[in-house]
mmCIF file with all atom_site columns, C-alpha atoms in Angstrom:
data_model
loop_
_atom_site.group_PDB
_atom_site.id
_atom_site.type_symbol
_atom_site.label_atom_id
_atom_site.label_alt_id
_atom_site.label_comp_id
_atom_site.label_asym_id
_atom_site.label_entity_id
_atom_site.label_seq_id
_atom_site.pdbx_PDB_ins_code
_atom_site.Cartn_x
_atom_site.Cartn_y
_atom_site.Cartn_z
_atom_site.occupancy
_atom_site.B_iso_or_equiv
_atom_site.pdbx_formal_charge
_atom_site.auth_seq_id
_atom_site.auth_comp_id
_atom_site.auth_asym_id
_atom_site.auth_atom_id
_atom_site.pdbx_PDB_model_num
ATOM 1   C CA . ILE A 1 1   ? 6.209   -11.098 16.230  1.00 60.00 ? 25  ILE A CA 1
ATOM 2   C CA . ALA A 1 2   ? 8.249   -8.681  14.173  1.00 69.00 ? 26  ALA A CA 1
ATOM 3   C CA . GLY A 1 3   ? 6.375   -5.904  12.285  1.00 93.00 ? 27  GLY A CA 1
ATOM 4   C CA . ILE A 1 4   ? 4.699   -2.660  12.516  1.00 96.00 ? 28  ILE A CA 1
ATOM 5   C CA . THR A 1 5   ? 2.663   -1.430  15.274  1.00 96.00 ? 29  THR A CA 1
ATOM 6   C CA . GLN A 1 6   ? 0.163   1.351   14.948  1.00 97.00 ? 30  GLN A CA 1
ATOM 7   C CA . ALA A 1 7   ? -1.598  3.093   17.911  1.00 96.00 ? 31  ALA A CA 1
ATOM 8   C CA . PRO A 1 8   ? -4.445  3.910   18.422  1.00 97.00 ? 32  PRO A CA 1
ATOM 9   C CA . THR A 1 9   ? -6.291  1.362   16.291  1.00 96.00 ? 33  THR A CA 1
ATOM 10  C CA . SER A 1 10  ? -9.382  3.802   16.273  1.00 97.00 ? 34  SER A CA 1
ATOM 11  C CA . GLN A 1 11  ? -10.051 7.299   17.538  1.00 97.00 ? 35  GLN A CA 1
ATOM 12  C CA . ILE A 1 12  ? -12.723 9.808   17.430  1.00 97.00 ? 36  ILE A CA 1
ATOM 13  C CA . LEU A 1 13  ? -11.569 13.398  17.706  1.00 95.00 ? 37  LEU A CA 1
ATOM 14  C CA . ALA A 1 14  ? -13.044 16.733  17.866  1.00 97.00 ? 38  ALA A CA 1
ATOM 15  C CA . ALA A 1 15  ? -12.150 19.293  15.213  1.00 97.00 ? 39  ALA A CA 1
ATOM 16  C CA . GLY A 1 16  ? -9.445  21.585  16.128  1.00 97.00 ? 40  GLY A CA 1
ATOM 17  C CA . ARG A 1 17  ? -7.730  18.959  18.409  1.00 97.00 ? 41  ARG A CA 1
ATOM 18  C CA . ARG A 1 18  ? -4.189  17.830  18.078  1.00 97.00 ? 42  ARG A CA 1
ATOM 19  C CA . MET A 1 19  ? -3.606  14.164  17.403  1.00 97.00 ? 43  MET A CA 1
ATOM 20  C CA . THR A 1 20  ? -0.563  11.862  17.109  1.00 98.00 ? 44  THR A CA 1
ATOM 21  C CA . LEU A 1 21  ? -0.744  8.567   15.542  1.00 98.00 ? 45  LEU A CA 1
ATOM 22  C CA . ARG A 1 22  ? 2.144   6.269   16.582  1.00 98.00 ? 46  ARG A CA 1
ATOM 23  C CA . CYS A 1 23  ? 3.983   3.952   14.426  1.00 98.00 ? 47  CYS A CA 1
ATOM 24  C CA . THR A 1 24  ? 6.898   1.656   15.559  1.00 97.00 ? 48  THR A CA 1
ATOM 25  C CA . GLN A 1 25  ? 8.860   -1.034  13.703  1.00 97.00 ? 49  GLN A CA 1
ATOM 26  C CA . ASP A 1 26  ? 11.179  -3.584  14.838  1.00 95.00 ? 50  ASP A CA 1
ATOM 27  C CA . MET A 1 27  ? 12.428  -4.712  11.609  1.00 93.00 ? 51  MET A CA 1
ATOM 28  C CA . ARG A 1 28  ? 15.253  -1.998  11.401  1.00 93.00 ? 52  ARG A CA 1
ATOM 29  C CA . HIS A 1 29  ? 13.959  -0.904  8.144   1.00 93.00 ? 53  HIS A CA 1
ATOM 30  C CA . ASN A 1 30  ? 15.367  2.486   7.014   1.00 92.00 ? 54  ASN A CA 1
ATOM 31  C CA . ALA A 1 31  ? 12.438  3.873   4.998   1.00 93.00 ? 55  ALA A CA 1
ATOM 32  C CA . MET A 1 32  ? 9.051   4.464   6.473   1.00 95.00 ? 56  MET A CA 1
ATOM 33  C CA . TYR A 1 33  ? 5.864   5.827   5.072   1.00 96.00 ? 57  TYR A CA 1
ATOM 34  C CA . TRP A 1 34  ? 2.386   7.273   6.097   1.00 97.00 ? 58  TRP A CA 1
ATOM 35  C CA . TYR A 1 35  ? -0.519  6.654   3.771   1.00 97.00 ? 59  TYR A CA 1
ATOM 36  C CA . ARG A 1 36  ? -4.113  7.598   4.106   1.00 97.00 ? 60  ARG A CA 1
ATOM 37  C CA . GLN A 1 37  ? -6.671  5.250   2.506   1.00 96.00 ? 61  GLN A CA 1
ATOM 38  C CA . ASP A 1 38  ? -10.107 6.878   1.375   1.00 95.00 ? 62  ASP A CA 1
ATOM 39  C CA . LEU A 1 39  ? -12.844 5.127   -0.413  1.00 90.00 ? 63  LEU A CA 1
ATOM 40  C CA . GLY A 1 40  ? -12.459 5.654   -4.260  1.00 88.00 ? 64  GLY A CA 1
ATOM 41  C CA . LEU A 1 41  ? -9.106  7.385   -3.802  1.00 91.00 ? 65  LEU A CA 1
ATOM 42  C CA . GLY A 1 42  ? -6.934  4.416   -2.894  1.00 91.00 ? 66  GLY A CA 1
ATOM 43  C CA . LEU A 1 43  ? -3.682  4.977   -1.008  1.00 93.00 ? 67  LEU A CA 1
ATOM 44  C CA . ARG A 1 44  ? -2.246  8.450   -0.911  1.00 95.00 ? 68  ARG A CA 1
ATOM 45  C CA . LEU A 1 45  ? 1.198   9.086   0.457   1.00 95.00 ? 69  LEU A CA 1
ATOM 46  C CA . ILE A 1 46  ? 1.311   11.711  3.209   1.00 97.00 ? 70  ILE A CA 1
ATOM 47  C CA . HIS A 1 47  ? 5.002   11.742  4.305   1.00 97.00 ? 71  HIS A CA 1
ATOM 48  C CA . TYR A 1 48  ? 7.962   9.523   4.059   1.00 95.00 ? 72  TYR A CA 1
ATOM 49  C CA . SER A 1 49  ? 11.358  9.152   5.810   1.00 95.00 ? 73  SER A CA 1
ATOM 50  C CA . ASN A 1 50  ? 14.186  7.403   3.856   1.00 91.00 ? 74  ASN A CA 1
ATOM 51  C CA . THR A 1 51  ? 16.383  7.215   6.941   1.00 93.00 ? 75  THR A CA 1
ATOM 52  C CA . ALA A 1 52  ? 16.445  8.383   10.603  1.00 95.00 ? 76  ALA A CA 1
ATOM 53  C CA . GLY A 1 53  ? 16.745  12.166  10.770  1.00 95.00 ? 77  GLY A CA 1
ATOM 54  C CA . THR A 1 54  ? 15.305  12.896  7.427   1.00 95.00 ? 78  THR A CA 1
ATOM 55  C CA . THR A 1 55  ? 11.620  13.229  6.218   1.00 96.00 ? 79  THR A CA 1
ATOM 56  C CA . GLY A 1 56  ? 9.838   14.144  2.985   1.00 94.00 ? 80  GLY A CA 1
ATOM 57  C CA . LYS A 1 57  ? 6.612   15.273  1.705   1.00 95.00 ? 81  LYS A CA 1
ATOM 58  C CA . GLY A 1 58  ? 4.124   12.946  -0.181  1.00 93.00 ? 82  GLY A CA 1
ATOM 59  C CA . GLU A 1 59  ? 1.266   13.722  -2.181  1.00 92.00 ? 83  GLU A CA 1
ATOM 60  C CA . VAL A 1 60  ? -1.135  15.037  0.458   1.00 96.00 ? 84  VAL A CA 1
ATOM 61  C CA . PRO A 1 61  ? 1.106   16.617  3.212   1.00 97.00 ? 85  PRO A CA 1
ATOM 62  C CA . ASP A 1 62  ? -1.060  19.550  4.247   1.00 97.00 ? 86  ASP A CA 1
ATOM 63  C CA . GLY A 1 63  ? -2.261  19.428  7.812   1.00 97.00 ? 87  GLY A CA 1
ATOM 64  C CA . TYR A 1 64  ? 0.106   16.659  8.866   1.00 98.00 ? 88  TYR A CA 1
ATOM 65  C CA . SER A 1 65  ? 3.695   16.709  10.126  1.00 98.00 ? 89  SER A CA 1
ATOM 66  C CA . VAL A 1 66  ? 6.073   13.817  10.845  1.00 98.00 ? 90  VAL A CA 1
ATOM 67  C CA . SER A 1 67  ? 9.400   13.311  12.791  1.00 97.00 ? 91  SER A CA 1
ATOM 68  C CA . ARG A 1 68  ? 12.063  10.493  12.605  1.00 97.00 ? 92  ARG A CA 1
ATOM 69  C CA . ALA A 1 69  ? 14.204  10.767  15.623  1.00 97.00 ? 93  ALA A CA 1
ATOM 70  C CA . ASN A 1 70  ? 15.237  7.107   15.496  1.00 96.00 ? 94  ASN A CA 1
ATOM 71  C CA . THR A 1 71  ? 15.011  4.121   13.129  1.00 96.00 ? 95  THR A CA 1
ATOM 72  C CA . ASP A 1 72  ? 11.995  2.525   14.885  1.00 96.00 ? 96  ASP A CA 1
ATOM 73  C CA . ASP A 1 73  ? 9.548   5.366   15.369  1.00 97.00 ? 97  ASP A CA 1
ATOM 74  C CA . PHE A 1 74  ? 7.775   7.405   12.835  1.00 98.00 ? 98  PHE A CA 1
ATOM 75  C CA . PRO A 1 75  ? 4.775   9.435   14.351  1.00 98.00 ? 99  PRO A CA 1
ATOM 76  C CA . LEU A 1 76  ? 2.321   11.338  12.409  1.00 98.00 ? 100 LEU A CA 1
ATOM 77  C CA . THR A 1 77  ? 0.819   14.526  13.836  1.00 98.00 ? 101 THR A CA 1
ATOM 78  C CA . LEU A 1 78  ? -2.276  16.299  12.998  1.00 97.00 ? 102 LEU A CA 1
ATOM 79  C CA . ALA A 1 79  ? -1.778  19.821  14.497  1.00 95.00 ? 103 ALA A CA 1
ATOM 80  C CA . SER A 1 80  ? -5.465  20.929  14.312  1.00 97.00 ? 104 SER A CA 1
ATOM 81  C CA . ALA A 1 81  ? -7.712  18.065  12.915  1.00 97.00 ? 105 ALA A CA 1
ATOM 82  C CA . VAL A 1 82  ? -10.306 18.992  10.424  1.00 97.00 ? 106 VAL A CA 1
ATOM 83  C CA . PRO A 1 83  ? -13.159 16.643  9.215   1.00 97.00 ? 107 PRO A CA 1
ATOM 84  C CA . SER A 1 84  ? -11.513 16.115  5.853   1.00 97.00 ? 108 SER A CA 1
ATOM 85  C CA . GLN A 1 85  ? -8.841  14.131  7.741   1.00 98.00 ? 109 GLN A CA 1
ATOM 86  C CA . THR A 1 86  ? -11.248 11.483  8.743   1.00 98.00 ? 110 THR A CA 1
ATOM 87  C CA . SER A 1 87  ? -9.666  8.549   7.164   1.00 98.00 ? 111 SER A CA 1
ATOM 88  C CA . VAL A 1 88  ? -7.870  5.182   7.918   1.00 97.00 ? 112 VAL A CA 1
ATOM 89  C CA . TYR A 1 89  ? -4.150  5.727   8.267   1.00 98.00 ? 113 TYR A CA 1
ATOM 90  C CA . PHE A 1 90  ? -1.414  3.184   7.374   1.00 97.00 ? 114 PHE A CA 1
ATOM 91  C CA . CYS A 1 91  ? 2.077   3.256   8.413   1.00 97.00 ? 115 CYS A CA 1
ATOM 92  C CA . ALA A 1 92  ? 4.666   1.212   6.189   1.00 96.00 ? 116 ALA A CA 1
ATOM 93  C CA . SER A 1 93  ? 8.252   0.393   6.005   1.00 95.00 ? 117 SER A CA 1
ATOM 94  C CA . ARG A 1 94  ? 10.558  -0.705  3.417   1.00 92.00 ? 118 ARG A CA 1
ATOM 95  C CA . PRO A 1 95  ? 13.651  -2.853  3.696   1.00 86.00 ? 119 PRO A CA 1
ATOM 96  C CA . THR A 1 96  ? 16.897  -1.271  2.739   1.00 81.00 ? 120 THR A CA 1
ATOM 97  C CA . GLY A 1 97  ? 17.882  -2.074  -0.752  1.00 76.00 ? 121 GLY A CA 1
ATOM 98  C CA . SER A 1 98  ? 14.705  -3.712  -1.605  1.00 75.00 ? 122 SER A CA 1
ATOM 99  C CA . SER A 1 99  ? 12.948  -3.427  -4.931  1.00 76.00 ? 123 SER A CA 1
ATOM 100 C CA . GLY A 1 100 ? 10.147  -1.337  -3.295  1.00 76.00 ? 124 GLY A CA 1
ATOM 101 C CA . GLU A 1 101 ? 8.078   -3.735  -1.460  1.00 85.00 ? 125 GLU A CA 1
ATOM 102 C CA . LEU A 1 102 ? 6.463   -2.322  1.835   1.00 91.00 ? 126 LEU A CA 1
ATOM 103 C CA . PHE A 1 103 ? 5.472   -4.026  5.015   1.00 93.00 ? 127 PHE A CA 1
ATOM 104 C CA . PHE A 1 104 ? 2.186   -2.448  6.453   1.00 95.00 ? 128 PHE A CA 1
ATOM 105 C CA . GLY A 1 105 ? 0.687   -1.860  9.914   1.00 96.00 ? 129 GLY A CA 1
ATOM 106 C CA . GLU A 1 106 ? -2.877  -2.671  10.673  1.00 95.00 ? 130 GLU A CA 1
ATOM 107 C CA . GLY A 1 107 ? -3.966  0.771   10.361  1.00 96.00 ? 131 GLY A CA 1
ATOM 108 C CA . SER A 1 108 ? -5.541  3.536   12.522  1.00 97.00 ? 132 SER A CA 1
ATOM 109 C CA . ARG A 1 109 ? -9.023  4.714   11.784  1.00 97.00 ? 133 ARG A CA 1
ATOM 110 C CA . LEU A 1 110 ? -9.488  8.318   12.519  1.00 98.00 ? 134 LEU A CA 1
ATOM 111 C CA . THR A 1 111 ? -12.913 10.269  12.644  1.00 98.00 ? 135 THR A CA 1
ATOM 112 C CA . VAL A 1 112 ? -12.804 13.898  13.054  1.00 97.00 ? 136 VAL A CA 1
ATOM 113 C CA . LEU A 1 113 ? -16.145 15.524  14.035  1.00 96.00 ? 137 LEU A CA 1
ATOM 114 C CA . ALA B 2 1   ? 5.773   9.965   -14.917 1.00 74.00 ? 9   ALA B CA 1
ATOM 115 C CA . GLN B 2 2   ? 4.550   6.455   -13.867 1.00 81.00 ? 10  GLN B CA 1
ATOM 116 C CA . SER B 2 3   ? 1.080   5.597   -13.310 1.00 88.00 ? 11  SER B CA 1
ATOM 117 C CA . VAL B 2 4   ? -1.125  2.604   -12.642 1.00 94.00 ? 12  VAL B CA 1
ATOM 118 C CA . THR B 2 5   ? -4.644  1.809   -13.854 1.00 96.00 ? 13  THR B CA 1
ATOM 119 C CA . GLN B 2 6   ? -6.656  -1.081  -12.335 1.00 96.00 ? 14  GLN B CA 1
ATOM 120 C CA . LEU B 2 7   ? -9.683  -1.854  -14.869 1.00 94.00 ? 15  LEU B CA 1
ATOM 121 C CA . GLY B 2 8   ? -12.692 -2.498  -12.692 1.00 91.00 ? 16  GLY B CA 1
ATOM 122 C CA . SER B 2 9   ? -13.180 -1.328  -9.155  1.00 93.00 ? 17  SER B CA 1
ATOM 123 C CA . HIS B 2 10  ? -15.346 -4.292  -8.315  1.00 96.00 ? 18  HIS B CA 1
ATOM 124 C CA . VAL B 2 11  ? -15.041 -7.837  -9.614  1.00 97.00 ? 19  VAL B CA 1
ATOM 125 C CA . SER B 2 12  ? -17.436 -10.615 -8.613  1.00 97.00 ? 20  SER B CA 1
ATOM 126 C CA . VAL B 2 13  ? -16.739 -14.293 -9.340  1.00 97.00 ? 21  VAL B CA 1
ATOM 127 C CA . SER B 2 14  ? -18.211 -17.460 -8.389  1.00 97.00 ? 22  SER B CA 1
ATOM 128 C CA . GLU B 2 15  ? -16.248 -20.042 -5.984  1.00 97.00 ? 23  GLU B CA 1
ATOM 129 C CA . GLY B 2 16  ? -14.209 -22.111 -8.126  1.00 97.00 ? 24  GLY B CA 1
ATOM 130 C CA . ALA B 2 17  ? -14.174 -19.805 -11.108 1.00 97.00 ? 25  ALA B CA 1
ATOM 131 C CA . LEU B 2 18  ? -11.081 -18.050 -12.612 1.00 97.00 ? 26  LEU B CA 1
ATOM 132 C CA . VAL B 2 19  ? -10.056 -14.874 -10.941 1.00 97.00 ? 27  VAL B CA 1
ATOM 133 C CA . LEU B 2 20  ? -8.534  -12.266 -13.267 1.00 98.00 ? 28  LEU B CA 1
ATOM 134 C CA . LEU B 2 21  ? -7.737  -8.776  -12.009 1.00 98.00 ? 29  LEU B CA 1
ATOM 135 C CA . ARG B 2 22  ? -6.387  -6.179  -14.517 1.00 98.00 ? 30  ARG B CA 1
ATOM 136 C CA . CYS B 2 23  ? -3.534  -3.873  -14.180 1.00 97.00 ? 31  CYS B CA 1
ATOM 137 C CA . ASN B 2 24  ? -1.884  -1.686  -16.788 1.00 96.00 ? 32  ASN B CA 1
ATOM 138 C CA . TYR B 2 25  ? 0.932   0.767   -16.015 1.00 94.00 ? 33  TYR B CA 1
ATOM 139 C CA . SER B 2 26  ? 3.056   3.289   -17.621 1.00 90.00 ? 34  SER B CA 1
ATOM 140 C CA . SER B 2 27  ? 6.599   3.866   -16.952 1.00 83.00 ? 35  SER B CA 1
ATOM 141 C CA . SER B 2 28  ? 9.654   5.492   -18.623 1.00 77.00 ? 36  SER B CA 1
ATOM 142 C CA . VAL B 2 29  ? 11.945  2.972   -17.119 1.00 78.00 ? 37  VAL B CA 1
ATOM 143 C CA . PRO B 2 30  ? 11.933  -0.976  -16.615 1.00 79.00 ? 38  PRO B CA 1
ATOM 144 C CA . PRO B 2 31  ? 9.286   -1.285  -13.993 1.00 84.00 ? 39  PRO B CA 1
ATOM 145 C CA . TYR B 2 32  ? 9.268   -3.073  -10.724 1.00 89.00 ? 40  TYR B CA 1
ATOM 146 C CA . LEU B 2 33  ? 5.451   -4.188  -10.342 1.00 92.00 ? 41  LEU B CA 1
ATOM 147 C CA . PHE B 2 34  ? 3.606   -5.351  -7.367  1.00 94.00 ? 42  PHE B CA 1
ATOM 148 C CA . TRP B 2 35  ? 0.196   -6.840  -6.123  1.00 97.00 ? 43  TRP B CA 1
ATOM 149 C CA . TYR B 2 36  ? -0.897  -6.292  -2.556  1.00 97.00 ? 44  TYR B CA 1
ATOM 150 C CA . VAL B 2 37  ? -4.003  -7.638  -1.045  1.00 97.00 ? 45  VAL B CA 1
ATOM 151 C CA . GLN B 2 38  ? -5.849  -6.137  1.797   1.00 96.00 ? 46  GLN B CA 1
ATOM 152 C CA . TYR B 2 39  ? -8.391  -8.284  3.863   1.00 95.00 ? 47  TYR B CA 1
ATOM 153 C CA . PRO B 2 40  ? -11.180 -6.465  5.656   1.00 91.00 ? 48  PRO B CA 1
ATOM 154 C CA . ASN B 2 41  ? -9.866  -4.251  8.487   1.00 88.00 ? 49  ASN B CA 1
ATOM 155 C CA . GLN B 2 42  ? -6.351  -5.220  7.947   1.00 92.00 ? 50  GLN B CA 1
ATOM 156 C CA . GLY B 2 43  ? -3.260  -3.510  6.475   1.00 93.00 ? 51  GLY B CA 1
ATOM 157 C CA . LEU B 2 44  ? -1.959  -4.583  3.100   1.00 94.00 ? 52  LEU B CA 1
ATOM 158 C CA . GLN B 2 45  ? 0.432   -7.554  2.432   1.00 94.00 ? 53  GLN B CA 1
ATOM 159 C CA . LEU B 2 46  ? 2.451   -8.221  -0.464  1.00 94.00 ? 54  LEU B CA 1
ATOM 160 C CA . LEU B 2 47  ? 0.975   -10.965 -2.810  1.00 96.00 ? 55  LEU B CA 1
ATOM 161 C CA . LEU B 2 48  ? 3.782   -11.068 -5.395  1.00 95.00 ? 56  LEU B CA 1
ATOM 162 C CA . LYS B 2 49  ? 6.301   -8.955  -7.196  1.00 93.00 ? 57  LYS B CA 1
ATOM 163 C CA . TYR B 2 50  ? 8.107   -8.543  -10.570 1.00 93.00 ? 58  TYR B CA 1
ATOM 164 C CA . THR B 2 51  ? 11.428  -7.100  -10.741 1.00 89.00 ? 59  THR B CA 1
ATOM 165 C CA . THR B 2 52  ? 13.555  -8.834  -13.428 1.00 86.00 ? 60  THR B CA 1
ATOM 166 C CA . GLY B 2 53  ? 13.815  -12.275 -14.955 1.00 87.00 ? 61  GLY B CA 1
ATOM 167 C CA . ALA B 2 54  ? 10.872  -14.570 -15.351 1.00 89.00 ? 62  ALA B CA 1
ATOM 168 C CA . THR B 2 55  ? 7.928   -12.692 -16.633 1.00 91.00 ? 63  THR B CA 1
ATOM 169 C CA . LEU B 2 56  ? 5.434   -15.150 -14.822 1.00 95.00 ? 64  LEU B CA 1
ATOM 170 C CA . VAL B 2 57  ? 5.581   -14.817 -11.152 1.00 96.00 ? 65  VAL B CA 1
ATOM 171 C CA . LYS B 2 58  ? 3.995   -16.739 -8.496  1.00 96.00 ? 66  LYS B CA 1
ATOM 172 C CA . GLY B 2 59  ? 2.631   -15.392 -5.239  1.00 95.00 ? 67  GLY B CA 1
ATOM 173 C CA . ILE B 2 60  ? 0.978   -16.594 -2.160  1.00 94.00 ? 68  ILE B CA 1
ATOM 174 C CA . ASN B 2 61  ? -2.419  -18.298 -2.062  1.00 93.00 ? 69  ASN B CA 1
ATOM 175 C CA . GLY B 2 62  ? -2.107  -19.520 -5.467  1.00 96.00 ? 70  GLY B CA 1
ATOM 176 C CA . PHE B 2 63  ? -2.080  -16.285 -7.255  1.00 97.00 ? 71  PHE B CA 1
ATOM 177 C CA . GLU B 2 64  ? 0.265   -15.511 -10.251 1.00 97.00 ? 72  GLU B CA 1
ATOM 178 C CA . ALA B 2 65  ? 0.831   -12.440 -12.589 1.00 97.00 ? 73  ALA B CA 1
ATOM 179 C CA . GLU B 2 66  ? 2.382   -12.150 -15.887 1.00 95.00 ? 74  GLU B CA 1
ATOM 180 C CA . PHE B 2 67  ? 4.487   -9.114  -16.916 1.00 94.00 ? 75  PHE B CA 1
ATOM 181 C CA . LYS B 2 68  ? 3.746   -8.275  -20.421 1.00 94.00 ? 76  LYS B CA 1
ATOM 182 C CA . LYS B 2 69  ? 5.905   -5.421  -21.560 1.00 91.00 ? 77  LYS B CA 1
ATOM 183 C CA . SER B 2 70  ? 4.316   -5.051  -25.034 1.00 91.00 ? 78  SER B CA 1
ATOM 184 C CA . GLU B 2 71  ? 0.866   -4.632  -23.421 1.00 93.00 ? 79  GLU B CA 1
ATOM 185 C CA . THR B 2 72  ? 2.206   -2.744  -20.276 1.00 93.00 ? 80  THR B CA 1
ATOM 186 C CA . SER B 2 73  ? 0.209   -5.055  -18.255 1.00 95.00 ? 81  SER B CA 1
ATOM 187 C CA . PHE B 2 74  ? 0.681   -7.096  -15.078 1.00 96.00 ? 82  PHE B CA 1
ATOM 188 C CA . HIS B 2 75  ? -2.851  -8.932  -14.636 1.00 98.00 ? 83  HIS B CA 1
ATOM 189 C CA . LEU B 2 76  ? -3.333  -11.030 -11.701 1.00 98.00 ? 84  LEU B CA 1
ATOM 190 C CA . THR B 2 77  ? -4.818  -14.489 -11.969 1.00 98.00 ? 85  THR B CA 1
ATOM 191 C CA . LYS B 2 78  ? -6.053  -17.493 -9.948  1.00 98.00 ? 86  LYS B CA 1
ATOM 192 C CA . PRO B 2 79  ? -7.447  -20.578 -11.536 1.00 97.00 ? 87  PRO B CA 1
ATOM 193 C CA . SER B 2 80  ? -9.975  -21.253 -8.922  1.00 97.00 ? 88  SER B CA 1
ATOM 194 C CA . ALA B 2 81  ? -11.308 -18.680 -6.582  1.00 97.00 ? 89  ALA B CA 1
ATOM 195 C CA . HIS B 2 82  ? -12.047 -19.301 -2.877  1.00 96.00 ? 90  HIS B CA 1
ATOM 196 C CA . MET B 2 83  ? -14.288 -17.603 -0.360  1.00 96.00 ? 91  MET B CA 1
ATOM 197 C CA . SER B 2 84  ? -11.352 -16.558 1.513   1.00 96.00 ? 92  SER B CA 1
ATOM 198 C CA . ASP B 2 85  ? -10.021 -14.616 -1.579  1.00 97.00 ? 93  ASP B CA 1
ATOM 199 C CA . ALA B 2 86  ? -12.743 -11.935 -0.996  1.00 97.00 ? 94  ALA B CA 1
ATOM 200 C CA . ALA B 2 87  ? -10.423 -8.837  -0.494  1.00 97.00 ? 95  ALA B CA 1
ATOM 201 C CA . GLU B 2 88  ? -9.278  -5.602  -2.014  1.00 96.00 ? 96  GLU B CA 1
ATOM 202 C CA . TYR B 2 89  ? -6.397  -6.000  -4.301  1.00 97.00 ? 97  TYR B CA 1
ATOM 203 C CA . PHE B 2 90  ? -4.004  -3.177  -5.437  1.00 97.00 ? 98  PHE B CA 1
ATOM 204 C CA . CYS B 2 91  ? -1.578  -3.044  -8.130  1.00 96.00 ? 99  CYS B CA 1
ATOM 205 C CA . ALA B 2 92  ? 1.613   -0.792  -7.758  1.00 93.00 ? 100 ALA B CA 1
ATOM 206 C CA . VAL B 2 93  ? 4.727   0.211   -9.793  1.00 91.00 ? 101 VAL B CA 1
ATOM 207 C CA . SER B 2 94  ? 8.009   1.334   -8.047  1.00 85.00 ? 102 SER B CA 1
ATOM 208 C CA . ASP B 2 95  ? 9.441   4.610   -8.762  1.00 69.00 ? 103 ASP B CA 1
ATOM 209 C CA . HIS B 2 96  ? 12.901  3.192   -8.412  1.00 63.00 ? 104 HIS B CA 1
ATOM 210 C CA . ALA B 2 97  ? 14.931  6.155   -8.612  1.00 57.00 ? 105 ALA B CA 1
ATOM 211 C CA . GLY B 2 98  ? 17.892  5.592   -6.465  1.00 52.00 ? 106 GLY B CA 1
ATOM 212 C CA . ASN B 2 99  ? 17.169  5.162   -2.672  1.00 51.00 ? 107 ASN B CA 1
ATOM 213 C CA . ASN B 2 100 ? 13.943  7.284   -2.916  1.00 58.00 ? 108 ASN B CA 1
ATOM 214 C CA . ARG B 2 101 ? 11.730  4.420   -3.955  1.00 66.00 ? 109 ARG B CA 1
ATOM 215 C CA . LYS B 2 102 ? 8.141   5.175   -3.745  1.00 78.00 ? 110 LYS B CA 1
ATOM 216 C CA . LEU B 2 103 ? 5.097   3.120   -4.843  1.00 86.00 ? 111 LEU B CA 1
ATOM 217 C CA . ILE B 2 104 ? 2.612   4.395   -7.438  1.00 89.00 ? 112 ILE B CA 1
ATOM 218 C CA . TRP B 2 105 ? -0.615  2.777   -6.538  1.00 93.00 ? 113 TRP B CA 1
ATOM 219 C CA . GLY B 2 106 ? -3.705  1.708   -8.442  1.00 95.00 ? 114 GLY B CA 1
ATOM 220 C CA . LEU B 2 107 ? -7.073  2.641   -6.908  1.00 95.00 ? 115 LEU B CA 1
ATOM 221 C CA . GLY B 2 108 ? -7.639  -0.934  -6.109  1.00 96.00 ? 116 GLY B CA 1
ATOM 222 C CA . THR B 2 109 ? -10.318 -3.750  -7.328  1.00 97.00 ? 117 THR B CA 1
ATOM 223 C CA . SER B 2 110 ? -12.570 -5.319  -4.720  1.00 96.00 ? 118 SER B CA 1
ATOM 224 C CA . LEU B 2 111 ? -12.926 -8.907  -5.329  1.00 97.00 ? 119 LEU B CA 1
ATOM 225 C CA . ALA B 2 112 ? -16.297 -10.680 -4.196  1.00 97.00 ? 120 ALA B CA 1
ATOM 226 C CA . VAL B 2 113 ? -16.507 -14.453 -4.180  1.00 97.00 ? 121 VAL B CA 1
ATOM 227 C CA . ASN B 2 114 ? -19.943 -15.911 -4.318  1.00 95.00 ? 122 ASN B CA 1
ATOM 228 C CA . PRO B 2 115 ? -20.818 -19.485 -3.147  1.00 93.00 ? 123 PRO B CA 1
#
């Protein structure tokens, strides 16, 4: 089934550890996004990529990095995790030329202790 | 700058009752507007969208929304709630500046449906 695959679905991580959340899409969408979802704060954009080879910062980029080596993959890395990064992370993609609608993965629940 | 306000973080209705979820936006350009639904432990999925043309748009699962420019609103409705409609609903407006289109999100409304 075409769509977005995120891994892991859930992870408990010790503070200070490095963690990479994986995101892969098979829809050949150019634009991809990483959001975090926190109770009462809605969805906040962390980083985005309009096309392979380019990335940009969203609202809350500090402590996170991304890369976009190809169209399909858009990993999100926490270099040194902190408890405030405990959240549910969603990867999304947007079809080229669309009016803005996004396709979402199922999310990765991360707990930093 | 664009913004989205969803009135009411929690809405509770009885099964079979009208569902009304409110969304107001601000935008300096003609907006593209969206409603997304998130079922428990799942990602978001598009419910419906308004871009241009007919101001009443129909989406999946019997939902519809009406774009009212004079009221800067895009409220979501469903005539008769079903238990399966219990979910989180997000309104969003597209910052459609060229190719760099990002969505501006409301904080969401949690819909509970009581038997």
